CSV table of C-alpha atoms and ligand atoms in Angstrom, one decimal:
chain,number,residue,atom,x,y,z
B,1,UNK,CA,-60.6,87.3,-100.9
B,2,UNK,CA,-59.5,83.8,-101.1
B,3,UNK,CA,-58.2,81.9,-103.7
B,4,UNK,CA,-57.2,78.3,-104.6
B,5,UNK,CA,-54.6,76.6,-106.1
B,6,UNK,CA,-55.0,73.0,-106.8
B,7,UNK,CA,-51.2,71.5,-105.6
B,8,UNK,CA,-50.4,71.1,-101.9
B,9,UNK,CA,-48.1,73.1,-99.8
B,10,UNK,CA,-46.2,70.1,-99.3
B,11,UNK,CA,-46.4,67.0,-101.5
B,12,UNK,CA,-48.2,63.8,-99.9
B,13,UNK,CA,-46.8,60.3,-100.4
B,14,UNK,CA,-48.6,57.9,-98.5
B,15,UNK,CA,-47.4,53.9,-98.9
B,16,UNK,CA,-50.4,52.6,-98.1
B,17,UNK,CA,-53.8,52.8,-96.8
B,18,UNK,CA,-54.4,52.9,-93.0
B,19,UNK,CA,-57.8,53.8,-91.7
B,20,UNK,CA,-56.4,53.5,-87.8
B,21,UNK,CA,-53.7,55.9,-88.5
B,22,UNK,CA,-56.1,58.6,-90.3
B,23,UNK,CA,-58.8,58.4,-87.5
B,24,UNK,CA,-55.4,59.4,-85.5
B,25,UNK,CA,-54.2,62.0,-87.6
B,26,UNK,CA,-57.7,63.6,-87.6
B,27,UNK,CA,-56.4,65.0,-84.4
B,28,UNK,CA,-54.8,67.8,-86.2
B,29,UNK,CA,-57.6,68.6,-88.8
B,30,UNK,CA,-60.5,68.8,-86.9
B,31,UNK,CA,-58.9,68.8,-83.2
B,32,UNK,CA,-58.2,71.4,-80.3
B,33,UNK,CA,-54.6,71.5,-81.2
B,34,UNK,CA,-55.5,71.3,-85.3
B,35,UNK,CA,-55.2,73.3,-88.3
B,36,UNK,CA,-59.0,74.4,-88.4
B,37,UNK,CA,-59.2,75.7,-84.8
B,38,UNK,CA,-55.2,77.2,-85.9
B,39,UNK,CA,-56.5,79.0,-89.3
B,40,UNK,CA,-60.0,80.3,-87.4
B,41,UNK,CA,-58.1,81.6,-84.2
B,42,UNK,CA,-55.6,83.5,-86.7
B,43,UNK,CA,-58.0,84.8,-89.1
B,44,UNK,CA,-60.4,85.7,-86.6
B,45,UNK,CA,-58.3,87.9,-84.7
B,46,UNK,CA,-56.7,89.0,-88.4
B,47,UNK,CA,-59.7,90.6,-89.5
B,48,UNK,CA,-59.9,92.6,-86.3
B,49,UNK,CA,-56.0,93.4,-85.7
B,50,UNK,CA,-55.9,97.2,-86.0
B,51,UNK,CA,-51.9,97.2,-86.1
B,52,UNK,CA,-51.1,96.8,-89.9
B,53,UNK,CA,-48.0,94.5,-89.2
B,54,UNK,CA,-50.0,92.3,-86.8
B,55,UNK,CA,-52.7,92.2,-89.1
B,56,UNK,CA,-50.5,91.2,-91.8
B,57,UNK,CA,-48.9,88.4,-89.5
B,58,UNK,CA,-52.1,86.8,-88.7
B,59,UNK,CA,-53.7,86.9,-91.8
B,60,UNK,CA,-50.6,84.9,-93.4
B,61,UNK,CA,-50.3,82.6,-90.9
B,62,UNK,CA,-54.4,81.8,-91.1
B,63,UNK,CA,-53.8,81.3,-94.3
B,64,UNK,CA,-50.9,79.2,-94.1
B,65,UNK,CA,-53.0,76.7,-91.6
B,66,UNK,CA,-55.4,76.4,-93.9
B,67,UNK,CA,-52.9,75.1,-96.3
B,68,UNK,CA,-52.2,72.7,-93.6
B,69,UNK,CA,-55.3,71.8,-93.0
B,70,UNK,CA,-55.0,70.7,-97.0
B,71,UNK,CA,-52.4,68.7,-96.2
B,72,UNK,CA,-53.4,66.8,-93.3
B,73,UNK,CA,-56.7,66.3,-94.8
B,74,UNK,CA,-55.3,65.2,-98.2
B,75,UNK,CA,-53.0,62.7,-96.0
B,76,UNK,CA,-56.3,61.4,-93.7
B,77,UNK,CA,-58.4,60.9,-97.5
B,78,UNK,CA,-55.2,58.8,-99.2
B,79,UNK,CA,-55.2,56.6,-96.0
B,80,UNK,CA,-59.0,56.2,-96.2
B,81,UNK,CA,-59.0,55.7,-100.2
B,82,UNK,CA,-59.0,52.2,-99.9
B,83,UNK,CA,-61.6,51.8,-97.3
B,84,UNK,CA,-63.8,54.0,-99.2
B,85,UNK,CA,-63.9,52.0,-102.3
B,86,UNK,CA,-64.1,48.7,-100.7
B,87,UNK,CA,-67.4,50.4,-98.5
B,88,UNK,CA,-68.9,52.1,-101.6
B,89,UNK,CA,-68.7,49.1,-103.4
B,90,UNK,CA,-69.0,46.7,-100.8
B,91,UNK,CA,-66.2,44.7,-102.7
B,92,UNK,CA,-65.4,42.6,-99.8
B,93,UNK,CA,-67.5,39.9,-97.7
B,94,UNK,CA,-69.3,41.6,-94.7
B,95,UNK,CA,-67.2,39.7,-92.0
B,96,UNK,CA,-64.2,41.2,-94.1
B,97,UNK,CA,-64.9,44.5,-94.6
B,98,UNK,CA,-65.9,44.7,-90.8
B,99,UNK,CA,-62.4,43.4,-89.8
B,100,UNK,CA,-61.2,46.2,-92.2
B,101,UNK,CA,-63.1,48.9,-90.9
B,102,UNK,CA,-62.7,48.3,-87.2
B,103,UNK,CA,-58.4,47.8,-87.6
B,104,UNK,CA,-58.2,51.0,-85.0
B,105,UNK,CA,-59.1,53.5,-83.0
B,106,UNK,CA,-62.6,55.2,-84.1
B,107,UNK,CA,-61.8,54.1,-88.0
B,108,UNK,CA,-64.9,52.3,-88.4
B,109,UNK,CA,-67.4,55.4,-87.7
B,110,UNK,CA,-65.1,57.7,-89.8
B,111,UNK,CA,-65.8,55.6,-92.7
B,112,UNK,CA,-69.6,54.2,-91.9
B,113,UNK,CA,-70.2,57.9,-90.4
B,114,UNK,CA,-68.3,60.4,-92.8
B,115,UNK,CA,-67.4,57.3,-95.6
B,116,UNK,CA,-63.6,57.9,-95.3
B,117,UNK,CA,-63.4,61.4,-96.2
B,118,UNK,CA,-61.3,64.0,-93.4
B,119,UNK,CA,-64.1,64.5,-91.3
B,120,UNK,CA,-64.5,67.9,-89.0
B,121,UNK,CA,-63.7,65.8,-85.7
B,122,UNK,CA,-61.0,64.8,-83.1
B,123,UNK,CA,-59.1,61.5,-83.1
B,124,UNK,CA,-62.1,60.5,-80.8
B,125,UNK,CA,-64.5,61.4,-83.4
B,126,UNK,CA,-65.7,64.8,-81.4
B,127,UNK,CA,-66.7,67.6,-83.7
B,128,UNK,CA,-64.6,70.7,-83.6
B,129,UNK,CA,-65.9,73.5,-82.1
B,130,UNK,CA,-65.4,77.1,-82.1
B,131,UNK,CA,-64.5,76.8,-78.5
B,132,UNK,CA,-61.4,75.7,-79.3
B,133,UNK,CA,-60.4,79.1,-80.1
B,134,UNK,CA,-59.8,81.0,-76.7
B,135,UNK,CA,-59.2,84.9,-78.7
B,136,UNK,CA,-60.1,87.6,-76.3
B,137,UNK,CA,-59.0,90.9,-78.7
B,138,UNK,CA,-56.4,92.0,-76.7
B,139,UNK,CA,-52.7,91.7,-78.9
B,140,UNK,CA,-50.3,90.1,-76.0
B,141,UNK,CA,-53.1,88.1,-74.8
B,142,UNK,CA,-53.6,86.7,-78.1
B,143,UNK,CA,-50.6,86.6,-79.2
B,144,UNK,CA,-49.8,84.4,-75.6
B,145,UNK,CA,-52.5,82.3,-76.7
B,146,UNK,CA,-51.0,82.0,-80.1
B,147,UNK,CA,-47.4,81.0,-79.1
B,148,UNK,CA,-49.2,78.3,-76.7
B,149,UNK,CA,-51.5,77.0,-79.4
B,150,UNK,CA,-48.4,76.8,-81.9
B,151,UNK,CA,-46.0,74.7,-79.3
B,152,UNK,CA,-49.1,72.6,-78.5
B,153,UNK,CA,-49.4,71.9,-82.7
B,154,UNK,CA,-45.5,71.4,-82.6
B,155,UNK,CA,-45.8,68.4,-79.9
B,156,UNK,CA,-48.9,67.0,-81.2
B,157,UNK,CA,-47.2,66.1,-84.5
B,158,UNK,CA,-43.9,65.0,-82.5
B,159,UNK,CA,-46.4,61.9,-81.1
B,160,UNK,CA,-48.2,61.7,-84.6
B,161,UNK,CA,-45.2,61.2,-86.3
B,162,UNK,CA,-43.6,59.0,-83.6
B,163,UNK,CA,-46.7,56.5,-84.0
B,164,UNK,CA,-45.9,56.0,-88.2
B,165,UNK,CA,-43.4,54.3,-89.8
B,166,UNK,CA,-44.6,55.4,-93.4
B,167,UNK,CA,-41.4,57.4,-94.9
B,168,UNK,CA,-43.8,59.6,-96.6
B,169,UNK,CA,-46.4,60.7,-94.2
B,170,UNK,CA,-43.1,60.6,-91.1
B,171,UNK,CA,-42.0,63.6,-94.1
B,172,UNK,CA,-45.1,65.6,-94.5
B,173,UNK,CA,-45.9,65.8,-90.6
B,174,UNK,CA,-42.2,66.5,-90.1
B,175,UNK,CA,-42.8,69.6,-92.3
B,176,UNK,CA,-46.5,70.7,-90.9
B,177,UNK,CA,-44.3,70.3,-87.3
B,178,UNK,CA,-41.7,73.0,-88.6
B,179,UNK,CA,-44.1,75.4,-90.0
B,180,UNK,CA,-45.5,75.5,-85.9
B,181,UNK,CA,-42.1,76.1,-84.8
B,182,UNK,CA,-41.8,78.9,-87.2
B,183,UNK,CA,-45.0,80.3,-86.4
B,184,UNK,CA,-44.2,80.2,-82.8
B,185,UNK,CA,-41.1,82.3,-83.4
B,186,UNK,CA,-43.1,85.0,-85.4
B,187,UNK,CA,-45.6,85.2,-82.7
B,188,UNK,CA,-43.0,85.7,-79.9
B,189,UNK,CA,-41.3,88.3,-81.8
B,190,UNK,CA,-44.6,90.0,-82.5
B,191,UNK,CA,-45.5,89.5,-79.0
B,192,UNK,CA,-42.2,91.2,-77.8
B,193,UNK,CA,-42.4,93.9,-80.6
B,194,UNK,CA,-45.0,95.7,-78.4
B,195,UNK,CA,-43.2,97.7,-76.1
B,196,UNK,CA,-45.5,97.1,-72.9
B,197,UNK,CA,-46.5,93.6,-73.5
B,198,UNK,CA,-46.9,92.7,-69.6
B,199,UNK,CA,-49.0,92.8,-68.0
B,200,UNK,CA,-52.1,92.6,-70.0
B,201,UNK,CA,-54.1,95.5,-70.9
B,202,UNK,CA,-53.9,98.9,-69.7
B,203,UNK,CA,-54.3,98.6,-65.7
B,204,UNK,CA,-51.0,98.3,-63.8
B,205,UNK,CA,-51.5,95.4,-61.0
B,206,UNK,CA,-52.2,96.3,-57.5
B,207,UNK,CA,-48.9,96.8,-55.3
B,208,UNK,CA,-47.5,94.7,-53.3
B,209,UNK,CA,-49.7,91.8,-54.7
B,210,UNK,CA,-48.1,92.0,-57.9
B,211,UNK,CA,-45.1,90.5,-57.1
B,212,UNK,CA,-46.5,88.3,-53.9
B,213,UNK,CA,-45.9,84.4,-53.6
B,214,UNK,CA,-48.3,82.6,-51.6
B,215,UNK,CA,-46.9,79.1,-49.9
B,216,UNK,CA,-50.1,78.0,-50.2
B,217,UNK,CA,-49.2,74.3,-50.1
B,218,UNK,CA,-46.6,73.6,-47.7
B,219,UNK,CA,-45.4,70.1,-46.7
B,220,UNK,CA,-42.7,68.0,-48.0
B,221,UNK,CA,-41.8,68.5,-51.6
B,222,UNK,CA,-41.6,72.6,-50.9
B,223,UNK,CA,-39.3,74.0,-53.2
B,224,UNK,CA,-37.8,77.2,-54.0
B,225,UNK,CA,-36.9,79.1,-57.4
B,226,UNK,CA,-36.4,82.2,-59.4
B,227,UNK,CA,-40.2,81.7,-59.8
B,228,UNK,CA,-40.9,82.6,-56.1
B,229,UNK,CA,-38.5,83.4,-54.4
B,230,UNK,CA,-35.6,86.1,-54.2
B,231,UNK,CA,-35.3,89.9,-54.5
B,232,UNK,CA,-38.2,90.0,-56.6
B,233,UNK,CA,-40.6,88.5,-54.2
B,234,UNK,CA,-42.6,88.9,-50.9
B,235,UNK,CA,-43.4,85.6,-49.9
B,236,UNK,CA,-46.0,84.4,-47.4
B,237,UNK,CA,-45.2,81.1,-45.6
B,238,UNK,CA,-48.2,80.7,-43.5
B,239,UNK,CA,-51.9,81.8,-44.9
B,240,UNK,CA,-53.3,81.2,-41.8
B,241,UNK,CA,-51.0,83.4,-39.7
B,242,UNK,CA,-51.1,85.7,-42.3
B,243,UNK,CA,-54.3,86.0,-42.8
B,244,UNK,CA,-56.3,88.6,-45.0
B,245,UNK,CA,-53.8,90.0,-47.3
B,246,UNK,CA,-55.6,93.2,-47.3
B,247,UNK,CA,-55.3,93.8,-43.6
B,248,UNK,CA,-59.2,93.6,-43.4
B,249,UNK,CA,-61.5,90.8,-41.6
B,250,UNK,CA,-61.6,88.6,-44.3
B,251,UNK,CA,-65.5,88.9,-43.8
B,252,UNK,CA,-67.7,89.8,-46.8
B,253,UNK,CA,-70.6,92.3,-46.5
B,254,UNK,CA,-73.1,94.3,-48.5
B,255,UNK,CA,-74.9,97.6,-47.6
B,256,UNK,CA,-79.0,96.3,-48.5
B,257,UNK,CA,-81.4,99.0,-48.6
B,258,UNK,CA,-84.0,98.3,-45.4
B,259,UNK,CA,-86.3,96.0,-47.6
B,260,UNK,CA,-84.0,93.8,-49.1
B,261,UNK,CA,-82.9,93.2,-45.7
B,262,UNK,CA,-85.9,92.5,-43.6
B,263,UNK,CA,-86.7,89.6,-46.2
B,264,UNK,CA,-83.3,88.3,-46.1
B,265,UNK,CA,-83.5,88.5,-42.3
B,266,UNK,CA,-87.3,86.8,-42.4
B,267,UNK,CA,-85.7,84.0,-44.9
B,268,UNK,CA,-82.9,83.2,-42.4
B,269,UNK,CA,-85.7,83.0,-39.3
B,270,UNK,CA,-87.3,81.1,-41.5
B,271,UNK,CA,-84.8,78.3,-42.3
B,272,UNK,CA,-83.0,78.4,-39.1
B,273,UNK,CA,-80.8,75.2,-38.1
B,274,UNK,CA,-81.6,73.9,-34.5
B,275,UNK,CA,-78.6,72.5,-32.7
B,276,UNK,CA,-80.2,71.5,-29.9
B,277,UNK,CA,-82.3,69.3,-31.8
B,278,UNK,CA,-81.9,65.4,-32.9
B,279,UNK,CA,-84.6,64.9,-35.3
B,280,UNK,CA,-85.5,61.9,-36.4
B,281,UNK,CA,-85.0,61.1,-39.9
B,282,UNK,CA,-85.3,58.6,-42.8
B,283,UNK,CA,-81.7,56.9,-42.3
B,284,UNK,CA,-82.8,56.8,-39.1
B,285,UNK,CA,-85.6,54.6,-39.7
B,286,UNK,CA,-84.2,52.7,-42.8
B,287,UNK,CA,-81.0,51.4,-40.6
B,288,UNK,CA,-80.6,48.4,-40.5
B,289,UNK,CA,-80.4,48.1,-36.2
B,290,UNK,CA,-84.0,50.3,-36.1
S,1,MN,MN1,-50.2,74.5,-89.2
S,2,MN,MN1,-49.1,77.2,-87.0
């Protein structure tokens, strides 16, 4: 069950009001890289972890986000207060609350659109989706997922914070920005905590592909590194020399049962290419030399 308690995981202290900045900063409440899309992805694959100390994991960190999400939110609505009032009342003169609302980025259709409050978007004002969230219930999948997701978070707030000078909001980001970094390090230890945690899944990989570089783009700027080249790799320099890795024709083909395969053979009579043949066509007669 969920419960609530009314103070913030992090206290907010915002200098001012900003509608620009909190359009940005919506980035990491209703974003890709945000604390929604962070809480659901966790608490999702939480409530279908089967390992108890996984389970545990996820559900703590889903929770935590959501605290985040708090936060973030809380930060977006104090930079919006202003606005709000000023549009609820309409306290200034129309030319004036327009120059207000339209300071930056997509501030004016969070506060004509959502009237200043955190709204469920992007910076760009595109409503989260569960599509963000990329779980496929497999645990080092996942948890690969997770550790991306989390340095993803980590660098999102680096920018957010490099784009404020308010003391107070540079703090609370600063923090939400650590708490990724910690959750990062959880989810690599959990990650390596499961003895065979590569590859994926339960099927070994296919010798000798497994460990098989392909210098599929060749030309100046070639390089070689641990990552494809030495004692743990077969490498093939030339595709084309090479050719099917498998030995085979490279062709593909299907066994069709006698049917299926006199109308495929009646479709391609059918729609047979002539190359003998210079038709004339409607380029032809629409040039301008005809
Ligand atoms: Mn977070
Ligand atoms: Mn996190």
């Amino acid at each position: 069950m969920f419960s609530h308690n009314k103070r913030l995981q992090y206290t907010v202290r915002v200098s001012e009001p900003n509608p620009g900045l909190a359009s940005l900063l919506l980035e990491q409440f209703g974003g890709p890289d945000g604390e929604l899309a962070a809480a659901m992805r966790y608490f999702t694959q939480g409530l279908a972890e089967e390992d108890a100390g996984r389970k545990d994991l996820l559900l703590d960190i889903a929770t935590e986000e959501l605290s985040h999400l708090e936060v973030i939110g809380s930060i977006v609505a104090m930079l919006n207060k202003g606005a709000k009032g000023q549009l609820a009342e309409a306290a200034l003169e129309e030319a004036e609350l327009y120059k207000s609302l339209t300071a930056g980025g997509n501030s004016h259709t969070q506060s004509i659109l959502y009237g200043g409050g955190p709204s469920l978007t992007n910076s760009s004002g595109v409503p989260w989706t569960a599509a963000y969230i990329d779980s496929r219930g497999d645990p080092t999948c996942d948890l690969r997922s997770n550790i991306a997701a989390e340095s993803r978070a980590k660098i999102i707030y680096e920018r957010l914070i490099a784009i404020t000078d308010d003391p107070g909001i540079k703090d609370a980001l600063g923090f939400l920005m650590t708490r990724e970094i910690a959750h990062q390090k959880s989810f690599e230890k959990a990650l390596y905590s499961i003895d065979e945690n590569f590859p994926s899944g339960r099927l070994a990989g296919m010798k000798p592909f497994d460990s098989l570089y392909v210098n599929a783009s060749t030309g100046p700027g070639d390089t070689e590194g641990p990552w494809n080249s030495g004692p743990e790799w077969e490498r093939i320099e030339d595709v084309v020399e090479a050719g099917p890795v498998d030995g085979g024709d490279g062709t593909a083909e299907v066994k069709l049962p006698a049917d299926q395969r006199k109308h495929v053979e009646a479709m391609a009579q059918r729609t047979a290419s002539d190359a003998s043949s210079d038709p004339l066509t409607g380029a032809d007669l629409g040039a301008a030399d005809a």
